[in-house]
GROMACS .gro file of C-alpha atoms in nm:
model
  223
    1MET     CA    1  -0.011  -0.035  -0.029
    2ASN     CA    2   0.108   0.371  -0.091
    3ARG     CA    3   0.218   0.535   0.275
    4GLU     CA    4   0.160   0.859   0.131
    5TYR     CA    5  -0.139   0.920   0.238
    6SER     CA    6  -0.200   0.849   0.635
    7ASP     CA    7  -0.575   0.712   0.611
    8PHE     CA    8  -0.836   0.609   0.367
    9GLN     CA    9  -1.055   0.879   0.307
   10SER     CA   10  -0.731   1.072   0.270
   11LEU     CA   11  -0.670   0.884  -0.065
   12PHE     CA   12  -1.028   0.902  -0.116
   13ASN     CA   13  -1.025   1.274  -0.090
   14GLU     CA   14  -0.752   1.313  -0.267
   15LYS     CA   15  -0.870   1.042  -0.556
   16LEU     CA   16  -1.142   1.269  -0.593
   17ARG     CA   17  -0.956   1.561  -0.660
   18GLU     CA   18  -0.710   1.404  -0.916
   19ARG     CA   19  -1.017   1.331  -1.085
   20GLY     CA   20  -1.238   1.634  -1.078
   21LEU     CA   21  -1.542   1.401  -0.932
   22THR     CA   22  -1.816   1.497  -0.723
   23VAL     CA   23  -1.944   1.265  -0.488
   24LYS     CA   24  -2.275   1.269  -0.701
   25ARG     CA   25  -2.082   1.179  -0.982
   26LEU     CA   26  -1.915   0.921  -0.827
   27SER     CA   27  -2.205   0.740  -0.725
   28GLU     CA   28  -2.348   0.769  -1.079
   29LEU     CA   29  -2.062   0.559  -1.191
   30SER     CA   30  -2.037   0.321  -0.944
   31ASN     CA   31  -2.379   0.293  -0.813
   32ILE     CA   32  -2.314   0.323  -0.427
   33ALA     CA   33  -2.516   0.551  -0.266
   34THR     CA   34  -2.398   0.895  -0.206
   35GLU     CA   35  -2.424   0.864   0.162
   36HIS     CA   36  -2.217   0.570   0.189
   37LEU     CA   37  -1.980   0.740   0.016
   38GLU     CA   38  -2.018   1.056   0.204
   39ASN     CA   39  -1.904   0.859   0.451
   40LEU     CA   40  -1.659   0.719   0.341
   41SER     CA   41  -1.521   1.072   0.263
   42THR     CA   42  -1.517   1.170   0.677
   43GLY     CA   43  -1.446   0.820   0.777
   44ASN     CA   44  -1.786   0.775   0.970
   45PHE     CA   45  -1.705   0.368   0.936
   46GLU     CA   46  -1.945   0.353   1.241
   47ARG     CA   47  -2.277   0.432   1.000
   48MET     CA   48  -2.130   0.229   0.689
   49PRO     CA   49  -2.337  -0.138   0.639
   50PRO     CA   50  -2.121  -0.397   0.755
   51ALA     CA   51  -1.845  -0.465   0.661
   52PRO     CA   52  -1.851  -0.747   0.363
   53TYR     CA   53  -2.061  -0.412   0.129
   54ILE     CA   54  -1.763  -0.177   0.193
   55ARG     CA   55  -1.501  -0.401   0.080
   56GLY     CA   56  -1.737  -0.456  -0.224
   57TYR     CA   57  -1.786  -0.103  -0.228
   58LEU     CA   58  -1.366  -0.075  -0.260
   59ALA     CA   59  -1.375  -0.339  -0.493
   60ARG     CA   60  -1.574  -0.088  -0.726
   61LEU     CA   61  -1.417   0.224  -0.622
   62ALA     CA   62  -1.044   0.110  -0.682
   63PRO     CA   63  -1.052   0.064  -1.095
   64ILE     CA   64  -1.259   0.466  -1.106
   65LEU     CA   65  -1.003   0.608  -0.835
   66GLY     CA   66  -0.697   0.346  -0.880
   67PHE     CA   67  -0.588   0.267  -0.588
   68ASP     CA   68  -0.548  -0.126  -0.413
   69ALA     CA   69  -0.881  -0.271  -0.276
   70ASP     CA   70  -0.723  -0.533  -0.126
   71SER     CA   71  -0.449  -0.363   0.015
   72TRP     CA   72  -0.664  -0.050   0.182
   73TRP     CA   73  -0.922  -0.357   0.303
   74GLU     CA   74  -0.685  -0.494   0.510
   75GLU     CA   75  -0.566  -0.146   0.625
   76LEU     CA   76  -0.935  -0.065   0.749
   77ALA     CA   77  -0.991  -0.445   0.902
   78ARG     CA   78  -0.679  -0.361   1.077
   79GLU     CA   79  -0.800   0.028   1.219
   80HIS     CA   80  -1.159   0.019   1.246
   81THR     CA   81  -1.418  -0.185   1.404
   82LEU     CA   82  -1.643  -0.257   1.112
   83ARG     CA   83  -1.974  -0.483   1.131
   84GLY     CA   84  -2.012  -0.768   1.043
   85SER     CA   85  -2.311  -0.956   0.875
   86GLY     CA   86  -2.189  -1.318   0.939
   87ALA     CA   87  -2.011  -1.567   1.033
   88SER     CA   88  -1.799  -1.516   0.704
   89ASP     CA   89  -1.678  -1.174   0.628
   90GLU     CA   90  -1.739  -1.186   0.229
   91LEU     CA   91  -2.004  -1.034  -0.005
   92PRO     CA   92  -2.300  -1.250  -0.085
   93LYS     CA   93  -2.139  -1.375  -0.469
   94ASN     CA   94  -2.487  -1.480  -0.605
   95ARG     CA   95  -2.708  -1.150  -0.453
   96PHE     CA   96  -2.670  -0.971  -0.744
   97ALA     CA   97  -2.648  -1.285  -0.987
   98ARG     CA   98  -2.991  -1.325  -0.869
   99GLN     CA   99  -3.147  -1.018  -0.928
  100SER     CA  100  -2.984  -1.048  -1.290
  101ARG     CA  101  -3.201  -1.344  -1.363
  102ALA     CA  102  -3.493  -1.255  -1.183
  103LYS     CA  103  -3.460  -0.944  -1.461
  104PHE     CA  104  -3.384  -1.142  -1.664
  105LEU     CA  105  -3.667  -1.412  -1.635
  106ILE     CA  106  -3.919  -1.081  -1.624
  107GLY     CA  107  -3.771  -0.913  -1.892
  108GLY     CA  108  -3.817  -1.268  -2.132
  109ALA     CA  109  -4.188  -1.308  -1.988
  110VAL     CA  110  -4.264  -0.958  -2.103
  111VAL     CA  111  -4.130  -1.044  -2.492
  112ILE     CA  112  -4.255  -1.340  -2.465
  113LEU     CA  113  -4.638  -1.252  -2.382
  114ALA     CA  114  -4.565  -0.908  -2.587
  115ALA     CA  115  -4.513  -1.188  -2.921
  116ALA     CA  116  -4.770  -1.392  -2.832
  117TYR     CA  117  -5.013  -1.105  -2.832
  118VAL     CA  118  -4.885  -0.963  -3.184
  119ALA     CA  119  -4.945  -1.307  -3.334
  120LEU     CA  120  -5.296  -1.344  -3.171
  121ARG     CA  121  -5.344  -0.955  -3.322
  122PHE     CA  122  -5.172  -0.968  -3.635
  123ALA     CA  123  -5.384  -0.947  -3.886
  124TYR     CA  124  -5.522  -0.681  -3.756
  125ILE     CA  125  -5.226  -0.481  -3.603
  126PHE     CA  126  -5.154  -0.580  -3.997
  127GLY     CA  127  -5.422  -0.636  -4.199
  128GLU     CA  128  -5.596  -0.416  -4.464
  129PRO     CA  129  -5.881  -0.258  -4.325
  130GLU     CA  130  -6.239  -0.415  -4.481
  131ILE     CA  131  -6.514  -0.250  -4.583
  132LEU     CA  132  -6.882  -0.447  -4.724
  133ILE     CA  133  -7.103  -0.158  -4.896
  134THR     CA  134  -7.453  -0.383  -4.819
  135ASP     CA  135  -7.677  -0.136  -4.978
  136PRO     CA  136  -7.720   0.004  -5.276
  137ALA     CA  137  -7.592  -0.349  -5.360
  138GLN     CA  138  -7.500  -0.264  -5.696
  139ASN     CA  139  -7.281  -0.056  -5.825
  140PRO     CA  140  -7.300   0.196  -5.980
  141ALA     CA  141  -7.688   0.192  -5.899
  142TYR     CA  142  -8.004   0.363  -5.964
  143THR     CA  143  -8.287   0.535  -5.835
  144ARG     CA  144  -8.545   0.774  -5.785
  145SER     CA  145  -8.549   0.883  -5.460
  146ALA     CA  146  -8.363   1.253  -5.394
  147GLU     CA  147  -8.247   1.076  -5.104
  148THR     CA  148  -8.070   0.740  -5.008
  149VAL     CA  149  -7.896   0.540  -4.724
  150ILE     CA  150  -7.561   0.338  -4.777
  151ARG     CA  151  -7.492   0.103  -4.579
  152GLY     CA  152  -7.229  -0.166  -4.532
  153ASN     CA  153  -7.010  -0.297  -4.249
  154LEU     CA  154  -6.677  -0.252  -4.076
  155SER     CA  155  -6.381  -0.425  -4.007
  156ASN     CA  156  -5.993  -0.439  -3.867
  157ALA     CA  157  -6.055  -0.064  -3.864
  158ASP     CA  158  -6.081   0.247  -3.649
  159VAL     CA  159  -6.269   0.548  -3.850
  160LEU     CA  160  -6.437   0.573  -4.191
  161SER     CA  161  -6.583   0.831  -4.349
  162VAL     CA  162  -6.786   0.876  -4.658
  163ASN     CA  163  -6.656   1.163  -4.908
  164GLY     CA  164  -6.437   1.272  -4.608
  165GLU     CA  165  -6.759   1.355  -4.400
  166SER     CA  166  -6.680   1.076  -4.056
  167VAL     CA  167  -6.961   0.876  -4.046
  168GLU     CA  168  -7.002   0.638  -3.704
  169VAL     CA  169  -6.946   0.222  -3.666
  170ARG     CA  170  -7.184   0.119  -3.444
  171GLU     CA  171  -7.066  -0.192  -3.267
  172GLY     CA  172  -6.987  -0.510  -3.460
  173GLY     CA  173  -6.924  -0.337  -3.731
  174GLY     CA  174  -7.259  -0.201  -3.883
  175TRP     CA  175  -7.276   0.145  -4.035
  176GLU     CA  176  -7.480   0.371  -4.220
  177LYS     CA  177  -7.477   0.810  -4.369
  178ALA     CA  178  -7.775   0.907  -4.508
  179VAL     CA  179  -7.681   1.121  -4.853
  180THR     CA  180  -7.859   1.365  -5.101
  181LEU     CA  181  -7.902   1.304  -5.459
  182GLN     CA  182  -7.834   1.523  -5.764
  183SER     CA  183  -7.980   1.434  -6.081
  184GLY     CA  184  -7.776   1.232  -6.285
  185PRO     CA  185  -7.400   1.041  -6.146
  186ASN     CA  186  -7.325   1.095  -5.806
  187SER     CA  187  -7.027   0.976  -5.646
  188PHE     CA  188  -6.855   0.884  -5.329
  189GLU     CA  189  -6.603   0.735  -5.193
  190ILE     CA  190  -6.590   0.563  -4.849
  191GLU     CA  191  -6.290   0.564  -4.665
  192ALA     CA  192  -6.138   0.273  -4.402
  193LYS     CA  193  -5.856   0.377  -4.171
  194LYS     CA  194  -5.602   0.239  -3.904
  195PHE     CA  195  -5.435   0.489  -3.694
  196LEU     CA  196  -5.117   0.282  -3.773
  197GLY     CA  197  -5.152   0.386  -4.114
  198ARG     CA  198  -5.296   0.118  -4.302
  199GLU     CA  199  -5.619   0.204  -4.504
  200LYS     CA  200  -5.883   0.085  -4.783
  201ARG     CA  201  -6.074   0.316  -5.040
  202LEU     CA  202  -6.403   0.183  -5.226
  203THR     CA  203  -6.567   0.410  -5.455
  204ARG     CA  204  -6.979   0.387  -5.590
  205GLN     CA  205  -7.194   0.549  -5.822
  206ILE     CA  206  -7.566   0.619  -5.767
  207PHE     CA  207  -7.740   0.745  -6.039
  208TYR     CA  208  -8.090   0.992  -5.964
  209GLU     CA  209  -8.328   0.972  -6.243
  210PRO     CA  210  -8.607   1.186  -6.133
  211ILE     CA  211  -8.974   1.098  -6.153
  212PRO     CA  212  -9.083   1.250  -6.507
  213GLN     CA  213  -9.331   1.523  -6.442
  214THR     CA  214  -9.651   1.474  -6.629
  215THR     CA  215  -9.840   1.776  -6.774
  216THR     CA  216 -10.243   1.696  -6.829
  217THR     CA  217 -10.392   1.952  -7.113
  218PRO     CA  218 -10.707   2.067  -7.048
  219LEU     CA  219 -11.006   1.930  -7.229
  220ALA     CA  220 -11.182   2.186  -7.481
  221PRO     CA  221 -11.517   2.309  -7.374
  222ALA     CA  222 -11.709   2.105  -7.627
  223ASN     CA  223 -11.946   2.330  -7.882
   0.00000   0.00000   0.00000
C-alpha cells in the first residue's frame, strides 16, 4: 500500500480531486449511494453497512479512483471496528446474480407475452381494413329518390368516412350514411383507416333519375 496517505479518507478525497469528480458523479459511476460515499470521505465507518459491503465498495471504487482495493481493505479492517454480517466476512456472491437472473426472467416473460399478443392480433395490427357495402348492393346503382342511405359493415379498421365526412360505426361494425343526390351520377368515396396507417377506399356511384313530371292539357270545351 502507498503510505503517502495516512488513512483511507485522505486517499479517497485526494483521488476525487485528482480526477475532478464529485461525490454525486462518483455515485453515478460506481452505483454506490452518495450517503455511503460521504461516510467514506469523512471516515465515518460507524454509519457504514457491514464489512462485506464496504469491501465490495472498495472493489468498485478501485478501478475508478486508482488504488489497491485489497491493501486498503486490510488497512481498514485493522484500524476500524467494522460490523460483520455473518460467519463469513465476504460479500454474498450470488446476491446480484439472483437479481440479474430475476430481471432477465421478467424481461423474457414480457417479451414472450408481447410476441404472443402480436401473433394473436397480427391480422388486426398489420392487416388491411375491410369494407363491405350492403346497400346499394350494385355498383353503379340507380334510384328515383333524391334521398338514400348507404349501408355497410366495417372490420379491422378504426375510423370510417364517406366523402370526407366521419361516419359512426356501431358495435359489431355496422354503419350507415344518409346522402342527398343530385340529378345524374353521384360518386361516393368510402374510406377506412387504421391508427397504424393502413387504409382502404371504395367508390360507389349512384345515378339519380327523377320521376318525370307529367302535365295535363285541359280539354277544350264542347261546342
